[in-house]
Tab-separated table of C-alpha atoms in Angstrom:
chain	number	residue	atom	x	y	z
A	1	UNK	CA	-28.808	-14.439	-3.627
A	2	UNK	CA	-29.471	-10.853	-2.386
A	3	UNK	CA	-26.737	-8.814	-1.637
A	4	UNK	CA	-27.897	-5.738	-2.136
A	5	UNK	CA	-27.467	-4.056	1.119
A	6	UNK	CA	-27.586	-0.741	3.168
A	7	UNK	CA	-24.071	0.532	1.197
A	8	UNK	CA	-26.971	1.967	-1.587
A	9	UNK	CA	-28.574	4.378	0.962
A	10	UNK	CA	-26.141	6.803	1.840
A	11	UNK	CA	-25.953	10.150	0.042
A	12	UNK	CA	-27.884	10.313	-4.131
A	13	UNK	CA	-24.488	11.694	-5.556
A	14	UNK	CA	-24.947	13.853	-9.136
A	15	UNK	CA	-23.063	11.078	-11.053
A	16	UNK	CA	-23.613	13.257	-14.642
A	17	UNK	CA	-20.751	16.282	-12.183
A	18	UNK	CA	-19.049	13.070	-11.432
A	19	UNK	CA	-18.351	11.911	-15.033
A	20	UNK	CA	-17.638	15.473	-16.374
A	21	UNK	CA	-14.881	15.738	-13.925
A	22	UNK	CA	-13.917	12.133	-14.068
A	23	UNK	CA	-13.590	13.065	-18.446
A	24	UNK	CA	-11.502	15.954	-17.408
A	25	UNK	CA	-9.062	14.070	-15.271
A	26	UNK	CA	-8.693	11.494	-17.849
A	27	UNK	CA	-7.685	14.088	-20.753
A	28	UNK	CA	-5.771	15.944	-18.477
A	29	UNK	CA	-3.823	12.500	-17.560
A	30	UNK	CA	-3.435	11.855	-21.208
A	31	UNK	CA	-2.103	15.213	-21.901
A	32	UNK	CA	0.224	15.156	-18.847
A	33	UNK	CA	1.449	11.442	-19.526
A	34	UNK	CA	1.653	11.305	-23.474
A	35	UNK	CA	-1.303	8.131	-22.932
A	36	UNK	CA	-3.562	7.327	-26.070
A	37	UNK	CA	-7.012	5.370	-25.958
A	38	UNK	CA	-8.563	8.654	-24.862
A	39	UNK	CA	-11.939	7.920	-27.173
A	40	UNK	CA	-12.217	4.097	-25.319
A	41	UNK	CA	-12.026	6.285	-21.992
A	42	UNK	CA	-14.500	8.511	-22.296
A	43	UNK	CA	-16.876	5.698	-23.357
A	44	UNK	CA	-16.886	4.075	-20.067
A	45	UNK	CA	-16.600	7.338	-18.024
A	46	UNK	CA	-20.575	7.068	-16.926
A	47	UNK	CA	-20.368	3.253	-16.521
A	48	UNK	CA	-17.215	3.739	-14.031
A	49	UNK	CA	-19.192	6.983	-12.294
A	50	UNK	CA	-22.607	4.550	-11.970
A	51	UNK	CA	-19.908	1.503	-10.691
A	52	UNK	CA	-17.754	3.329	-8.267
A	53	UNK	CA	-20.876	5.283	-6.792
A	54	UNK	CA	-23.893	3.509	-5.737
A	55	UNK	CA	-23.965	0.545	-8.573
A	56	UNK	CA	-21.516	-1.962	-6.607
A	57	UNK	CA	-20.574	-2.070	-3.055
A	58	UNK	CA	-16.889	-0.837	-3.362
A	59	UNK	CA	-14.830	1.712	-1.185
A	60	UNK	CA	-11.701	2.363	0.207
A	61	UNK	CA	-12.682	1.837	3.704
A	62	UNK	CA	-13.557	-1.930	2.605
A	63	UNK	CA	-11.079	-2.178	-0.508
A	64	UNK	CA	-8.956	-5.454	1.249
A	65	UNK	CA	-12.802	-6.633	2.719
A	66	UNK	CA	-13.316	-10.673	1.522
A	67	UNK	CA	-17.097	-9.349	0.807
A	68	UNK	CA	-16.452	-6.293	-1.219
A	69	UNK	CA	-17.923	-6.353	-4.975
A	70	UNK	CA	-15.355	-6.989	-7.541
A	71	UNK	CA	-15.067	-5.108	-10.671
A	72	UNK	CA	-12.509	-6.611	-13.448
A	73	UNK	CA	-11.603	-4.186	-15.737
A	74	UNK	CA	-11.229	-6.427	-18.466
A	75	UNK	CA	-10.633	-3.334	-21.579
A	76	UNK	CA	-7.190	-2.901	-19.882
A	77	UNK	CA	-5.914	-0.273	-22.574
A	78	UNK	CA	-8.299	2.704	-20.835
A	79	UNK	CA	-6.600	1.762	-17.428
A	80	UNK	CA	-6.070	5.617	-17.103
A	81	UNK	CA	-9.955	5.618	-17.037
A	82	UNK	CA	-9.994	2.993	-13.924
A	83	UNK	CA	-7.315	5.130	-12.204
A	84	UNK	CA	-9.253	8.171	-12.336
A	85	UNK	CA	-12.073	6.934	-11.139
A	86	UNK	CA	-10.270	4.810	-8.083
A	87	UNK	CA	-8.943	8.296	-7.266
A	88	UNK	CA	-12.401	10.238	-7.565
A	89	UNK	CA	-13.474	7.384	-5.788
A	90	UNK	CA	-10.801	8.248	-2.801
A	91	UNK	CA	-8.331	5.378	-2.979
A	92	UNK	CA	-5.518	7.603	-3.311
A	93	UNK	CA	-5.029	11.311	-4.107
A	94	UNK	CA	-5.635	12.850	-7.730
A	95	UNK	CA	-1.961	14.215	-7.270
A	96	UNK	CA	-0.302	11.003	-6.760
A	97	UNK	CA	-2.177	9.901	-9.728
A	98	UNK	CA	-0.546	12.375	-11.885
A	99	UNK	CA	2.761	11.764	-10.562
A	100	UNK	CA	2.632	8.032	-10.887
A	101	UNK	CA	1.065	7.538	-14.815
A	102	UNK	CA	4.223	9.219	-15.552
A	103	UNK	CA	7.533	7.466	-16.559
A	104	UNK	CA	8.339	5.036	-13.856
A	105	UNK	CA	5.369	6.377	-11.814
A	106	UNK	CA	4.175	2.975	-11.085
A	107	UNK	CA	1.055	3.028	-12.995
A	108	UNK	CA	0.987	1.177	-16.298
A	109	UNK	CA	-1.176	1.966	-19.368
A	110	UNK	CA	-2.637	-1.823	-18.344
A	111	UNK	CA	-4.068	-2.240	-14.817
A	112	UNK	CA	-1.288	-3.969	-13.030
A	113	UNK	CA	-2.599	-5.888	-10.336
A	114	UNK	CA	-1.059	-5.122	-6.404
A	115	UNK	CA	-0.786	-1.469	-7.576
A	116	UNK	CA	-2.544	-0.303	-5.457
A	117	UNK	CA	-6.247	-1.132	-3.563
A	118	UNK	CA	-9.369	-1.148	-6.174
A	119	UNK	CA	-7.608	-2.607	-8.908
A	120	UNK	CA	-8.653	-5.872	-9.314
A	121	UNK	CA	-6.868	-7.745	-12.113
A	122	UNK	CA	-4.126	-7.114	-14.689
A	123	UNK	CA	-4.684	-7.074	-17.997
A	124	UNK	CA	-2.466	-7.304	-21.162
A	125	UNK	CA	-4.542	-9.120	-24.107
A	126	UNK	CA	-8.050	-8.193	-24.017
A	127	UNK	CA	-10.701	-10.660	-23.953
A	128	UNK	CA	-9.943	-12.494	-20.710
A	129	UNK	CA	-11.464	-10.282	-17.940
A	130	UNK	CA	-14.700	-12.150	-18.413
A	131	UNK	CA	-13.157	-15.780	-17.385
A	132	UNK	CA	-11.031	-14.097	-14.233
A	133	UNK	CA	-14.341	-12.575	-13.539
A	134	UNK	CA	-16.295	-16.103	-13.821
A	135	UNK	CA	-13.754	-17.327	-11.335
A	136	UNK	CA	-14.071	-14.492	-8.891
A	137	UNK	CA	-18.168	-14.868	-8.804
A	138	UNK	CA	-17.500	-19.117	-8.300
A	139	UNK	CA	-14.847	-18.305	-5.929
A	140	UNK	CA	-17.681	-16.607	-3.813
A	141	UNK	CA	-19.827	-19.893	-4.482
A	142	UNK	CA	-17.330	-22.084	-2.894
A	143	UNK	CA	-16.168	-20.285	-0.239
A	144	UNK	CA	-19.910	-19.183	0.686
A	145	UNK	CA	-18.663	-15.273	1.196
A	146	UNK	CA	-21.292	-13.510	-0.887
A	147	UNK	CA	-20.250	-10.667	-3.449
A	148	UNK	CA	-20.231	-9.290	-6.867
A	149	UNK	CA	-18.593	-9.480	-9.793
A	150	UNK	CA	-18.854	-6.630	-12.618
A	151	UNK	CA	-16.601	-6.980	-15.580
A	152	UNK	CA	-16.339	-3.874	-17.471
A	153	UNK	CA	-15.399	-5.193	-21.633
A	154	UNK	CA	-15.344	-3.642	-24.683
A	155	UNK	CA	-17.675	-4.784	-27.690
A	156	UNK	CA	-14.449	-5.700	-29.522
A	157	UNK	CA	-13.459	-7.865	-27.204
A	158	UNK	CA	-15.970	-9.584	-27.978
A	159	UNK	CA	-14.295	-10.746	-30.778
A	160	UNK	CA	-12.384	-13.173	-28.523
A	161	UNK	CA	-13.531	-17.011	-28.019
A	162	UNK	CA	-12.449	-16.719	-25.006
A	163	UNK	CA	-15.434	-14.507	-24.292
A	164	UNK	CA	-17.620	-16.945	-25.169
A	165	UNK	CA	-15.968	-20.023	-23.723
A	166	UNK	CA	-16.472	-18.106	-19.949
A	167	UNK	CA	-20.402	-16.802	-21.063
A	168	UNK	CA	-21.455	-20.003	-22.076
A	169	UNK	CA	-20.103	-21.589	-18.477
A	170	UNK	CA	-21.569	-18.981	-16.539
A	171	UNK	CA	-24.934	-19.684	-18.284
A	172	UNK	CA	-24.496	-23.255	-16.992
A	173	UNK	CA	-23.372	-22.240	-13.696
A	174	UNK	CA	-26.072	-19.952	-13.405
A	175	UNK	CA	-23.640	-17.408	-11.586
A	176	UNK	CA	-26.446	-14.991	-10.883
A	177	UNK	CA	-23.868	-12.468	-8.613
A	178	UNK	CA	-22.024	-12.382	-12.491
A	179	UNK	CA	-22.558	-9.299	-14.648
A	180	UNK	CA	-21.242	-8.195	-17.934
A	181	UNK	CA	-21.177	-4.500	-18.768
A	182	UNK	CA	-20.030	-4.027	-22.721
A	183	UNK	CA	-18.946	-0.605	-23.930
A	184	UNK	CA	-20.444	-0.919	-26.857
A	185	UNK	CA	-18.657	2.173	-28.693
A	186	UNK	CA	-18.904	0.496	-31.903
A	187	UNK	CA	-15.270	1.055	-32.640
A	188	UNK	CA	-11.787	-0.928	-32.046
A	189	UNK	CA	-8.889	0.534	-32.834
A	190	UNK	CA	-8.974	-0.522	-36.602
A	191	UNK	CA	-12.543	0.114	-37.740
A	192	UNK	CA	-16.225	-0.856	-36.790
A	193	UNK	CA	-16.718	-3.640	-34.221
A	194	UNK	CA	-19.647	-4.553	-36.439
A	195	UNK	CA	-18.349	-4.952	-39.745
A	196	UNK	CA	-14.845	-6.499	-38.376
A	197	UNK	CA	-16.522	-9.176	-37.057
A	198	UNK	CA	-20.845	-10.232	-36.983
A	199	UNK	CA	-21.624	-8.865	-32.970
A	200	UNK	CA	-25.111	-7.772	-33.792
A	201	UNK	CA	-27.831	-8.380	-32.640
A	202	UNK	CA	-25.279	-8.751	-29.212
A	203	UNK	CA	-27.965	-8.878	-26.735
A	204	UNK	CA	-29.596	-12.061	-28.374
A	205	UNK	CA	-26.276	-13.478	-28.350
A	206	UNK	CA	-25.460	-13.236	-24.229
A	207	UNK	CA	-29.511	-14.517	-24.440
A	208	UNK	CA	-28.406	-17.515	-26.511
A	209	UNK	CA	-25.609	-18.208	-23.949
A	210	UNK	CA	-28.440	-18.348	-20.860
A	211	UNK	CA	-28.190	-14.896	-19.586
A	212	UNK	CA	-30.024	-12.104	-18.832
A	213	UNK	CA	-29.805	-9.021	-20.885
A	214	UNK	CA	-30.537	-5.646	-21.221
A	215	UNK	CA	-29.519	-2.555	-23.768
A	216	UNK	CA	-29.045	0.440	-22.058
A	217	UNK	CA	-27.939	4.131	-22.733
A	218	UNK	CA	-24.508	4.135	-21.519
A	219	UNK	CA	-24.513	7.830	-20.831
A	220	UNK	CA	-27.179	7.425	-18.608
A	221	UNK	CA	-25.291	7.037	-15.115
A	222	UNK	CA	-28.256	6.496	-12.749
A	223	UNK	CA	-30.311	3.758	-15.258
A	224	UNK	CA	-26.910	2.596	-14.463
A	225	UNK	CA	-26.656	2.174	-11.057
A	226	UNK	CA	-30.003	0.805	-10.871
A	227	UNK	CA	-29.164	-1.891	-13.207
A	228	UNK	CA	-25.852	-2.465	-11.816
A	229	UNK	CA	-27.625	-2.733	-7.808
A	230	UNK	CA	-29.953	-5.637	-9.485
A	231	UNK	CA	-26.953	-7.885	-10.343
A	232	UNK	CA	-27.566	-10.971	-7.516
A	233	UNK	CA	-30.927	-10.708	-7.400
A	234	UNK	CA	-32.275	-12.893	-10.238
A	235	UNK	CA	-31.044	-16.556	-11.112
A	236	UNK	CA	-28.885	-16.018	-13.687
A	237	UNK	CA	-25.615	-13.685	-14.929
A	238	UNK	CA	-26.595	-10.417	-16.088
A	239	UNK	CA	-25.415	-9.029	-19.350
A	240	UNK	CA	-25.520	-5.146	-19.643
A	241	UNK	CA	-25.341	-3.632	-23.335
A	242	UNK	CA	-24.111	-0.293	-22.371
A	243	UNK	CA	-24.465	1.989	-26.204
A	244	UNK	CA	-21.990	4.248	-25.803
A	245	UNK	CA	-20.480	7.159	-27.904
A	246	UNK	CA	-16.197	6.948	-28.144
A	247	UNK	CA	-15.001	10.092	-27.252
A	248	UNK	CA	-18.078	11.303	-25.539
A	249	UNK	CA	-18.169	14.642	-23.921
A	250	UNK	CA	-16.251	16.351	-25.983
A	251	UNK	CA	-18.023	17.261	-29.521
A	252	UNK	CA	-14.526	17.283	-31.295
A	253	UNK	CA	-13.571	13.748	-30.479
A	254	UNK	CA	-17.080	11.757	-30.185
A	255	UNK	CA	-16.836	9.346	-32.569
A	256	UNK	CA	-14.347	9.749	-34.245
A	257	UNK	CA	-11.600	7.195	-33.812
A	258	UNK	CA	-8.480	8.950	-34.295
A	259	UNK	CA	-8.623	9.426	-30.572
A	260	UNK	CA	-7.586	5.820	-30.011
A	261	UNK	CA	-4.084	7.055	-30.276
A	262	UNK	CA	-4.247	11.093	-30.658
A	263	UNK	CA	-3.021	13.192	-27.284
A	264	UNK	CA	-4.490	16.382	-27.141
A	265	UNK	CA	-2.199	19.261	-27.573
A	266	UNK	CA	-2.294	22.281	-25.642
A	267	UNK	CA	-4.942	24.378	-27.764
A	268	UNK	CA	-7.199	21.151	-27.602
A	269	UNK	CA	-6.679	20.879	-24.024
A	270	UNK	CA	-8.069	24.799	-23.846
A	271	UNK	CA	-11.186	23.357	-25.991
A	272	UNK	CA	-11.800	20.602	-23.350
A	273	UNK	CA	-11.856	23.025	-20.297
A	274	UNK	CA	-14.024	25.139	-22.163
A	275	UNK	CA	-16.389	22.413	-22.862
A	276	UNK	CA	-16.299	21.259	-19.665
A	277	UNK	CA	-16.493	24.035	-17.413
A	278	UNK	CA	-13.442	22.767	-15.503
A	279	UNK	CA	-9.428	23.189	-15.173
């Protein structure tokens, strides 16, 4: 299946300025809204930038299209990191973003599906973005309307069976338009994926389960996109390793995992503009 298709040749956007000001509008959100999981966030900021801008074929002028790409984000508790991006991306304004993460704003701390166009799924438990994702890329089997599917997980949700259960299907499937991107931060909110549970070596594992897999920089937008724009074109699902840094972009929160639940105060806030050149 090739899919890949003219939607990768319009303009080479800097996607490095597009995750610095995607980081900024998620601390700023967090500040604003009193929302934690700021460190998981900032993780996935370059993997959103790469996704949202050149890596799938997704837009607002095509967001209700049957042939759009998918993307399932299946680490649910950084859904202020998915909202950002939909509104960098142009779904709706960065204003009513602000206004509706707040108290009866609209906008959960989970995506919440029919909230609005580019959000794909709801989440509540983690660990079951890869099976709706599954679904969605035999879906486009069935129905013969070719597209995507990109399911953006974190590495301790691979914890969950259920993880497993929908990559060992899709190895027998051979859903080649499936791809796995895992945040692989190395944290959860309790300690070290690693030493909470055996992941390593993860790659082998999606191997052992009959996909393709690769280990990537995850702070590398455009390897990114270029992965990402090869999902379809081989015969079976992809699995992307993303190694990532929690917190990254800001030197006093990369890695260290208080920021699963810290806000930034005020002064901090100061620190992040600085850091980022941005307000």
């Amino acid at each position: 299946m090739t899919i890949l298709s003219e939607h990768f040749e319009d303009a080479m956007p800097d996607l490095n300025a597009i995750a610095r000001q995607l980081r900024f509008d998620i601390i700023s959100l967090s500040h604003a809204a009193r929302a934690a999981h700021i460190g998981s966030c900032l993780s996935c900021a370059d993997i959103l930038a790469a996704a949202y801008n050149g890596g799938l074929n997704i837009s607002p002028e095509t967001a209700a299209s049957p042939s759009r790409d998918r993307l399932v984000f299946s680490k649910g508790h950084c859904a202020a990191a998915l909202f950002c991006a939909l509104a960098q991306r142009g779904f709706f304004s960065r204003e009513k973003l602000f206004a509706a993460f707040n108290k009866n704003g609209g906008l959960q701390e989970h995506p919440n599906l029919g909230a609005m166009h580019g959000v794909e799924n709801a989440s509540g438990s983690l660990g079951h973005g890869l099976s709706l994702g599954l679904g969605m890329a035999l879906a486009s089997r069935i129905e013969g309307v070719p597209f995507r599917v990109c399911v953006i997980m974190g590495d301790g949700e691979c914890n969950e069976g259920s993880v497993w259960e929908a990559a060992m299907l899709a190895g027998a499937q051979k859903t080649a338009n499936l791809c796995a991107v895992v945040d692989a931060n190395r944290w959860q909110a309790t300690g070290r994926s690693n030493e909470i549970t055996a992941l390593e070596p993860l790659a082998d594992k999606w191997r052992a389960f009959g996909w393709q897999a690769v280990e990537l920089d995850g702070h590398d937008p455009d390897t990114l996109k270029a992965a990402l724009q090869e999902v379809g074109t081989g015969t079976r699902p992809l699995a992307i390793v993303a190694r990532t840094i929690k917190g990254k972009g800001i030197s006093f929160m990369e890695d260290d995992n208080n920021w699963h639940y810290r806000i930034p105060n005020e002064a901090e806030m100061n620190l992040v503009r600085e850091e980022l050149g941005l307000s």
